[in-house]
């Protein structure tokens, strides 16, 4: 029987055994950081539904001002990870 691998991630300053901080600030940019961390070339990544200028419908109940601040950080993280990420953004 084949077993599945699970990689646990976190976003805190602490070190945790067998849990990795791959970077990122929101779920989306953290996923992009994870893909980079496991070696997926950035040109193979597509950014579906990434908006940095508005709070999207999938954000749930949130403080819009705080969410927009997080999206600014997401934009910064993605720029550091891949300066051409916007070219592969799918609306």
Coordinates of C-alpha atoms in Angstrom, one line a residue:
X1 CA 0.0 0.0 0.0
X2 CA 1.4 3.4 -1.0
X3 CA 1.4 6.1 1.7
X4 CA 0.9 9.8 1.1
X5 CA 3.4 12.4 2.2
X6 CA 2.3 15.4 4.2
X7 CA 4.4 18.6 4.6
X8 CA 3.3 20.8 7.5
X9 CA 3.9 24.5 7.3
X10 CA 3.6 27.4 9.6
X11 CA 4.2 31.2 9.6
X12 CA 5.7 31.9 13.0
X13 CA 9.2 32.9 14.1
X14 CA 9.6 29.7 16.2
X15 CA 11.3 26.6 14.9
X16 CA 9.2 23.5 15.0
X17 CA 10.6 20.0 14.3
X18 CA 9.3 18.6 11.1
X19 CA 7.2 21.8 10.4
X20 CA 8.5 24.2 7.8
X21 CA 8.2 28.0 7.5
X22 CA 8.3 28.4 3.7
X23 CA 7.5 32.1 3.8
X24 CA 4.4 34.0 2.7
X25 CA 1.9 36.2 4.4
X26 CA -1.5 35.1 3.0
X27 CA -2.6 31.6 1.9
X28 CA -2.0 32.5 -1.7
X29 CA 1.6 33.8 -1.4
X30 CA 2.4 31.1 1.1
X31 CA 1.3 28.5 -1.5
X32 CA 3.6 30.2 -4.1
X33 CA 6.5 30.1 -1.6
X34 CA 5.8 26.5 -0.9
X35 CA 5.9 25.6 -4.6
X36 CA 9.2 27.5 -4.9
X37 CA 10.5 25.7 -1.9
X38 CA 9.8 22.3 -3.4
X39 CA 11.5 23.3 -6.6
X40 CA 8.6 24.1 -9.0
X41 CA 9.9 26.6 -11.6
X42 CA 8.1 30.0 -11.2
X43 CA 7.2 30.0 -14.9
X44 CA 5.0 26.9 -14.3
X45 CA 3.0 28.7 -11.6
X46 CA -0.3 30.4 -12.4
X47 CA -1.9 32.8 -10.0
X48 CA -5.6 32.3 -10.1
X49 CA -7.8 34.8 -8.4
X50 CA -5.0 36.9 -6.9
X51 CA -6.1 40.5 -6.4
X52 CA -4.0 43.0 -4.5
X53 CA -6.3 46.0 -4.8
X54 CA -9.6 44.7 -3.5
X55 CA -11.0 42.2 -1.0
X56 CA -12.4 39.2 -3.0
X57 CA -15.6 37.3 -2.4
X58 CA -13.7 34.3 -0.9
X59 CA -12.2 36.3 1.9
X60 CA -15.1 35.5 4.2
X61 CA -15.9 37.8 7.1
X62 CA -12.9 40.1 7.5
X63 CA -11.9 43.6 8.3
X64 CA -11.5 45.1 4.8
X65 CA -8.9 47.6 5.9
X66 CA -6.7 45.0 7.5
X67 CA -7.2 42.6 4.6
X68 CA -6.0 45.2 2.1
X69 CA -2.9 45.7 4.3
X70 CA -2.3 42.0 4.1
X71 CA -2.7 42.1 0.4
X72 CA 0.0 44.7 0.1
X73 CA 2.3 42.4 2.0
X74 CA 1.3 39.5 -0.3
X75 CA 2.2 41.7 -3.3
X76 CA 5.6 42.4 -1.8
X77 CA 6.3 38.7 -1.0
X78 CA 5.3 37.7 -4.6
X79 CA 7.5 40.4 -6.1
X80 CA 10.4 39.1 -4.1
X81 CA 9.7 35.5 -5.1
X82 CA 9.0 36.2 -8.8
X83 CA 9.1 39.7 -10.3
X84 CA 7.1 38.4 -13.3
X85 CA 4.2 36.8 -11.3
X86 CA 1.6 39.3 -12.7
X87 CA 2.3 38.0 -16.2
X88 CA 0.9 34.6 -15.1
X89 CA -2.0 35.9 -13.2
X90 CA -5.4 34.5 -14.3
X91 CA -8.5 36.6 -13.4

